[in-house]
Amino acid sequence: MEDNQGKDRAEIYSQRVRAGKRTYFFDVKSTRSNDYYLTITESRRRYKDDGYFYEKHKIFLYKEDFNKFMTALQETVGHVKEELMPEYDFDQFENNNHEEVTTTQEAPAHATTSVDEELKWD
């Protein structure tokens, strides 16, 4: 039995989106065979008896599903914007939160773990 070797694969590319009490992480990782996949993580800070903890929900998205996923996401968001809420100004959020998106690329092997990684993966 493996002892979780390679469980947390190195991130090749990462983008963080802070959105109020939630933070979304879009991370590209590699498999042992040097293939790539995407993880999408929603992280929410919660309070419990003795302090704060982070509740996380994660989706793994593989390359063979990228196009289908993007098509469904675009169609669904388009439906909400055009059919359900055509009068709503969705662009108002983009201007307010422009500074909330952070992108990182693969760090050197000797780099230390950042505070954000500790919060995201604990």
mmCIF file with all atom_site columns, C-alpha atoms in Angstrom:
data_model
loop_
_atom_site.group_PDB
_atom_site.id
_atom_site.type_symbol
_atom_site.label_atom_id
_atom_site.label_alt_id
_atom_site.label_comp_id
_atom_site.label_asym_id
_atom_site.label_entity_id
_atom_site.label_seq_id
_atom_site.pdbx_PDB_ins_code
_atom_site.Cartn_x
_atom_site.Cartn_y
_atom_site.Cartn_z
_atom_site.occupancy
_atom_site.B_iso_or_equiv
_atom_site.pdbx_formal_charge
_atom_site.auth_seq_id
_atom_site.auth_comp_id
_atom_site.auth_asym_id
_atom_site.auth_atom_id
_atom_site.pdbx_PDB_model_num
ATOM 1   C CA . MET A 1 1   ? 0.000   0.000  0.000   1.00 0.00 ? 1   MET A CA 1
ATOM 2   C CA . GLU A 1 2   ? 1.252   3.452  -0.868  1.00 0.00 ? 2   GLU A CA 1
ATOM 3   C CA . ASP A 1 3   ? 1.604   5.928  1.937   1.00 0.00 ? 3   ASP A CA 1
ATOM 4   C CA . ASN A 1 4   ? -0.036  8.823  0.084   1.00 0.00 ? 4   ASN A CA 1
ATOM 5   C CA . GLN A 1 5   ? 2.973   9.402  -2.142  1.00 0.00 ? 5   GLN A CA 1
ATOM 6   C CA . GLY A 1 6   ? 2.086   12.006 -4.728  1.00 0.00 ? 6   GLY A CA 1
ATOM 7   C CA . LYS A 1 7   ? -1.330  12.661 -3.163  1.00 0.00 ? 7   LYS A CA 1
ATOM 8   C CA . ASP A 1 8   ? -0.815  16.420 -3.310  1.00 0.00 ? 8   ASP A CA 1
ATOM 9   C CA . ARG A 1 9   ? 0.723   16.916 -6.731  1.00 0.00 ? 9   ARG A CA 1
ATOM 10  C CA . ALA A 1 10  ? 2.740   20.052 -7.401  1.00 0.00 ? 10  ALA A CA 1
ATOM 11  C CA . GLU A 1 11  ? 0.757   22.891 -8.894  1.00 0.00 ? 11  GLU A CA 1
ATOM 12  C CA . ILE A 1 12  ? 1.858   23.955 -12.356 1.00 0.00 ? 12  ILE A CA 1
ATOM 13  C CA . TYR A 1 13  ? -0.396  27.008 -12.486 1.00 0.00 ? 13  TYR A CA 1
ATOM 14  C CA . SER A 1 14  ? -2.792  28.499 -9.968  1.00 0.00 ? 14  SER A CA 1
ATOM 15  C CA . GLN A 1 15  ? -5.340  31.279 -9.962  1.00 0.00 ? 15  GLN A CA 1
ATOM 16  C CA . ARG A 1 16  ? -7.102  32.468 -6.818  1.00 0.00 ? 16  ARG A CA 1
ATOM 17  C CA . VAL A 1 17  ? -10.360 34.418 -6.854  1.00 0.00 ? 17  VAL A CA 1
ATOM 18  C CA . ARG A 1 18  ? -11.479 35.984 -3.582  1.00 0.00 ? 18  ARG A CA 1
ATOM 19  C CA . ALA A 1 19  ? -15.219 36.539 -3.453  1.00 0.00 ? 19  ALA A CA 1
ATOM 20  C CA . GLY A 1 20  ? -16.474 37.740 -0.088  1.00 0.00 ? 20  GLY A CA 1
ATOM 21  C CA . LYS A 1 21  ? -16.416 34.866 2.400   1.00 0.00 ? 21  LYS A CA 1
ATOM 22  C CA . ARG A 1 22  ? -15.445 32.428 -0.339  1.00 0.00 ? 22  ARG A CA 1
ATOM 23  C CA . THR A 1 23  ? -12.206 31.883 -2.189  1.00 0.00 ? 23  THR A CA 1
ATOM 24  C CA . TYR A 1 24  ? -12.034 29.895 -5.420  1.00 0.00 ? 24  TYR A CA 1
ATOM 25  C CA . PHE A 1 25  ? -8.839  28.181 -6.552  1.00 0.00 ? 25  PHE A CA 1
ATOM 26  C CA . PHE A 1 26  ? -8.227  27.048 -10.124 1.00 0.00 ? 26  PHE A CA 1
ATOM 27  C CA . ASP A 1 27  ? -5.133  24.837 -10.077 1.00 0.00 ? 27  ASP A CA 1
ATOM 28  C CA . VAL A 1 28  ? -3.406  22.937 -12.869 1.00 0.00 ? 28  VAL A CA 1
ATOM 29  C CA . LYS A 1 29  ? -1.616  19.824 -11.631 1.00 0.00 ? 29  LYS A CA 1
ATOM 30  C CA . SER A 1 30  ? 0.253   16.993 -13.306 1.00 0.00 ? 30  SER A CA 1
ATOM 31  C CA . THR A 1 31  ? -0.110  13.235 -13.058 1.00 0.00 ? 31  THR A CA 1
ATOM 32  C CA . ARG A 1 32  ? 2.782   10.807 -12.707 1.00 0.00 ? 32  ARG A CA 1
ATOM 33  C CA . SER A 1 33  ? 2.695   10.335 -16.480 1.00 0.00 ? 33  SER A CA 1
ATOM 34  C CA . ASN A 1 34  ? 3.025   14.114 -17.044 1.00 0.00 ? 34  ASN A CA 1
ATOM 35  C CA . ASP A 1 35  ? -0.574  14.598 -18.062 1.00 0.00 ? 35  ASP A CA 1
ATOM 36  C CA . TYR A 1 36  ? -2.487  17.601 -16.740 1.00 0.00 ? 36  TYR A CA 1
ATOM 37  C CA . TYR A 1 37  ? -5.784  18.128 -14.964 1.00 0.00 ? 37  TYR A CA 1
ATOM 38  C CA . LEU A 1 38  ? -7.593  21.002 -13.298 1.00 0.00 ? 38  LEU A CA 1
ATOM 39  C CA . THR A 1 39  ? -8.891  21.211 -9.759  1.00 0.00 ? 39  THR A CA 1
ATOM 40  C CA . ILE A 1 40  ? -11.506 23.789 -8.855  1.00 0.00 ? 40  ILE A CA 1
ATOM 41  C CA . THR A 1 41  ? -11.789 24.375 -5.113  1.00 0.00 ? 41  THR A CA 1
ATOM 42  C CA . GLU A 1 42  ? -14.282 26.481 -3.211  1.00 0.00 ? 42  GLU A CA 1
ATOM 43  C CA . SER A 1 43  ? -12.945 27.382 0.237   1.00 0.00 ? 43  SER A CA 1
ATOM 44  C CA . ARG A 1 44  ? -15.130 29.041 2.856   1.00 0.00 ? 44  ARG A CA 1
ATOM 45  C CA . ARG A 1 45  ? -13.999 30.235 6.254   1.00 0.00 ? 45  ARG A CA 1
ATOM 46  C CA . ARG A 1 46  ? -16.286 28.971 9.003   1.00 0.00 ? 46  ARG A CA 1
ATOM 47  C CA . TYR A 1 47  ? -16.371 29.470 12.741  1.00 0.00 ? 47  TYR A CA 1
ATOM 48  C CA . LYS A 1 48  ? -16.567 26.534 15.120  1.00 0.00 ? 48  LYS A CA 1
ATOM 49  C CA . ASP A 1 49  ? -16.368 26.277 18.915  1.00 0.00 ? 49  ASP A CA 1
ATOM 50  C CA . ASP A 1 50  ? -12.632 26.843 19.226  1.00 0.00 ? 50  ASP A CA 1
ATOM 51  C CA . GLY A 1 51  ? -11.991 29.093 16.229  1.00 0.00 ? 51  GLY A CA 1
ATOM 52  C CA . TYR A 1 52  ? -12.006 29.255 12.448  1.00 0.00 ? 52  TYR A CA 1
ATOM 53  C CA . PHE A 1 53  ? -11.616 26.405 9.981   1.00 0.00 ? 53  PHE A CA 1
ATOM 54  C CA . TYR A 1 54  ? -11.880 26.163 6.198   1.00 0.00 ? 54  TYR A CA 1
ATOM 55  C CA . GLU A 1 55  ? -14.628 24.127 4.567   1.00 0.00 ? 55  GLU A CA 1
ATOM 56  C CA . LYS A 1 56  ? -13.578 23.003 1.084   1.00 0.00 ? 56  LYS A CA 1
ATOM 57  C CA . HIS A 1 57  ? -15.354 21.522 -1.904  1.00 0.00 ? 57  HIS A CA 1
ATOM 58  C CA . LYS A 1 58  ? -13.294 20.311 -4.838  1.00 0.00 ? 58  LYS A CA 1
ATOM 59  C CA . ILE A 1 59  ? -13.945 19.307 -8.449  1.00 0.00 ? 59  ILE A CA 1
ATOM 60  C CA . PHE A 1 60  ? -11.385 17.426 -10.540 1.00 0.00 ? 60  PHE A CA 1
ATOM 61  C CA . LEU A 1 61  ? -11.645 18.229 -14.242 1.00 0.00 ? 61  LEU A CA 1
ATOM 62  C CA . TYR A 1 62  ? -9.751  16.115 -16.769 1.00 0.00 ? 62  TYR A CA 1
ATOM 63  C CA . LYS A 1 63  ? -8.613  17.273 -20.217 1.00 0.00 ? 63  LYS A CA 1
ATOM 64  C CA . GLU A 1 64  ? -11.090 15.086 -22.089 1.00 0.00 ? 64  GLU A CA 1
ATOM 65  C CA . ASP A 1 65  ? -13.924 16.965 -20.343 1.00 0.00 ? 65  ASP A CA 1
ATOM 66  C CA . PHE A 1 66  ? -12.623 20.542 -20.714 1.00 0.00 ? 66  PHE A CA 1
ATOM 67  C CA . ASN A 1 67  ? -14.674 21.410 -23.824 1.00 0.00 ? 67  ASN A CA 1
ATOM 68  C CA . LYS A 1 68  ? -17.912 19.857 -22.545 1.00 0.00 ? 68  LYS A CA 1
ATOM 69  C CA . PHE A 1 69  ? -17.474 21.569 -19.171 1.00 0.00 ? 69  PHE A CA 1
ATOM 70  C CA . MET A 1 70  ? -16.777 24.983 -20.714 1.00 0.00 ? 70  MET A CA 1
ATOM 71  C CA . THR A 1 71  ? -19.719 24.678 -23.110 1.00 0.00 ? 71  THR A CA 1
ATOM 72  C CA . ALA A 1 72  ? -22.132 23.753 -20.307 1.00 0.00 ? 72  ALA A CA 1
ATOM 73  C CA . LEU A 1 73  ? -20.781 26.497 -18.016 1.00 0.00 ? 73  LEU A CA 1
ATOM 74  C CA . GLN A 1 74  ? -21.018 29.185 -20.706 1.00 0.00 ? 74  GLN A CA 1
ATOM 75  C CA . GLU A 1 75  ? -24.538 28.111 -21.720 1.00 0.00 ? 75  GLU A CA 1
ATOM 76  C CA . THR A 1 76  ? -25.727 28.005 -18.111 1.00 0.00 ? 76  THR A CA 1
ATOM 77  C CA . VAL A 1 77  ? -24.277 31.403 -17.202 1.00 0.00 ? 77  VAL A CA 1
ATOM 78  C CA . GLY A 1 78  ? -25.629 32.810 -20.466 1.00 0.00 ? 78  GLY A CA 1
ATOM 79  C CA . HIS A 1 79  ? -29.098 31.508 -19.623 1.00 0.00 ? 79  HIS A CA 1
ATOM 80  C CA . VAL A 1 80  ? -29.045 33.196 -16.226 1.00 0.00 ? 80  VAL A CA 1
ATOM 81  C CA . LYS A 1 81  ? -27.765 36.484 -17.677 1.00 0.00 ? 81  LYS A CA 1
ATOM 82  C CA . GLU A 1 82  ? -29.991 36.605 -20.747 1.00 0.00 ? 82  GLU A CA 1
ATOM 83  C CA . GLU A 1 83  ? -33.176 34.786 -19.734 1.00 0.00 ? 83  GLU A CA 1
ATOM 84  C CA . LEU A 1 84  ? -33.503 34.960 -15.960 1.00 0.00 ? 84  LEU A CA 1
ATOM 85  C CA . MET A 1 85  ? -31.817 38.268 -15.072 1.00 0.00 ? 85  MET A CA 1
ATOM 86  C CA . PRO A 1 86  ? -31.493 40.368 -18.259 1.00 0.00 ? 86  PRO A CA 1
ATOM 87  C CA . GLU A 1 87  ? -31.803 43.660 -16.374 1.00 0.00 ? 87  GLU A CA 1
ATOM 88  C CA . TYR A 1 88  ? -29.068 42.875 -13.852 1.00 0.00 ? 88  TYR A CA 1
ATOM 89  C CA . ASP A 1 89  ? -25.634 44.522 -14.265 1.00 0.00 ? 89  ASP A CA 1
ATOM 90  C CA . PHE A 1 90  ? -23.172 41.661 -13.771 1.00 0.00 ? 90  PHE A CA 1
ATOM 91  C CA . ASP A 1 91  ? -20.234 43.917 -14.714 1.00 0.00 ? 91  ASP A CA 1
ATOM 92  C CA . GLN A 1 92  ? -20.567 45.871 -11.465 1.00 0.00 ? 92  GLN A CA 1
ATOM 93  C CA . PHE A 1 93  ? -18.737 43.063 -9.642  1.00 0.00 ? 93  PHE A CA 1
ATOM 94  C CA . GLU A 1 94  ? -15.815 42.941 -12.045 1.00 0.00 ? 94  GLU A CA 1
ATOM 95  C CA . ASN A 1 95  ? -14.811 46.548 -11.305 1.00 0.00 ? 95  ASN A CA 1
ATOM 96  C CA . ASN A 1 96  ? -15.078 46.112 -7.527  1.00 0.00 ? 96  ASN A CA 1
ATOM 97  C CA . ASN A 1 97  ? -13.135 42.853 -7.356  1.00 0.00 ? 97  ASN A CA 1
ATOM 98  C CA . HIS A 1 98  ? -10.490 43.315 -10.049 1.00 0.00 ? 98  HIS A CA 1
ATOM 99  C CA . GLU A 1 99  ? -7.696  43.164 -7.470  1.00 0.00 ? 99  GLU A CA 1
ATOM 100 C CA . GLU A 1 100 ? -9.071  39.955 -5.969  1.00 0.00 ? 100 GLU A CA 1
ATOM 101 C CA . VAL A 1 101 ? -7.727  37.618 -8.697  1.00 0.00 ? 101 VAL A CA 1
ATOM 102 C CA . THR A 1 102 ? -4.208  36.292 -8.129  1.00 0.00 ? 102 THR A CA 1
ATOM 103 C CA . THR A 1 103 ? -2.289  34.075 -10.540 1.00 0.00 ? 103 THR A CA 1
ATOM 104 C CA . THR A 1 104 ? 0.811   32.048 -9.749  1.00 0.00 ? 104 THR A CA 1
ATOM 105 C CA . GLN A 1 105 ? 2.921   29.664 -11.758 1.00 0.00 ? 105 GLN A CA 1
ATOM 106 C CA . GLU A 1 106 ? 5.030   26.716 -10.706 1.00 0.00 ? 106 GLU A CA 1
ATOM 107 C CA . ALA A 1 107 ? 7.537   27.677 -8.034  1.00 0.00 ? 107 ALA A CA 1
ATOM 108 C CA . PRO A 1 108 ? 11.071  26.297 -7.856  1.00 0.00 ? 108 PRO A CA 1
ATOM 109 C CA . ALA A 1 109 ? 11.375  22.994 -6.005  1.00 0.00 ? 109 ALA A CA 1
ATOM 110 C CA . HIS A 1 110 ? 13.121  24.695 -3.087  1.00 0.00 ? 110 HIS A CA 1
ATOM 111 C CA . ALA A 1 111 ? 10.350  27.268 -2.549  1.00 0.00 ? 111 ALA A CA 1
ATOM 112 C CA . THR A 1 112 ? 8.559   27.247 0.783   1.00 0.00 ? 112 THR A CA 1
ATOM 113 C CA . THR A 1 113 ? 4.813   26.793 1.216   1.00 0.00 ? 113 THR A CA 1
ATOM 114 C CA . SER A 1 114 ? 2.877   30.038 1.206   1.00 0.00 ? 114 SER A CA 1
ATOM 115 C CA . VAL A 1 115 ? 0.210   30.995 3.710   1.00 0.00 ? 115 VAL A CA 1
ATOM 116 C CA . ASP A 1 116 ? -2.439  30.649 0.989   1.00 0.00 ? 116 ASP A CA 1
ATOM 117 C CA . GLU A 1 117 ? -1.427  27.053 0.268   1.00 0.00 ? 117 GLU A CA 1
ATOM 118 C CA . GLU A 1 118 ? -1.585  26.236 3.963   1.00 0.00 ? 118 GLU A CA 1
ATOM 119 C CA . LEU A 1 119 ? -5.104  27.659 4.161   1.00 0.00 ? 119 LEU A CA 1
ATOM 120 C CA . LYS A 1 120 ? -6.226  25.935 0.992   1.00 0.00 ? 120 LYS A CA 1
ATOM 121 C CA . TRP A 1 121 ? -4.876  22.435 1.532   1.00 0.00 ? 121 TRP A CA 1
ATOM 122 C CA . ASP A 1 122 ? -4.949  21.908 5.309   1.00 0.00 ? 122 ASP A CA 1
#
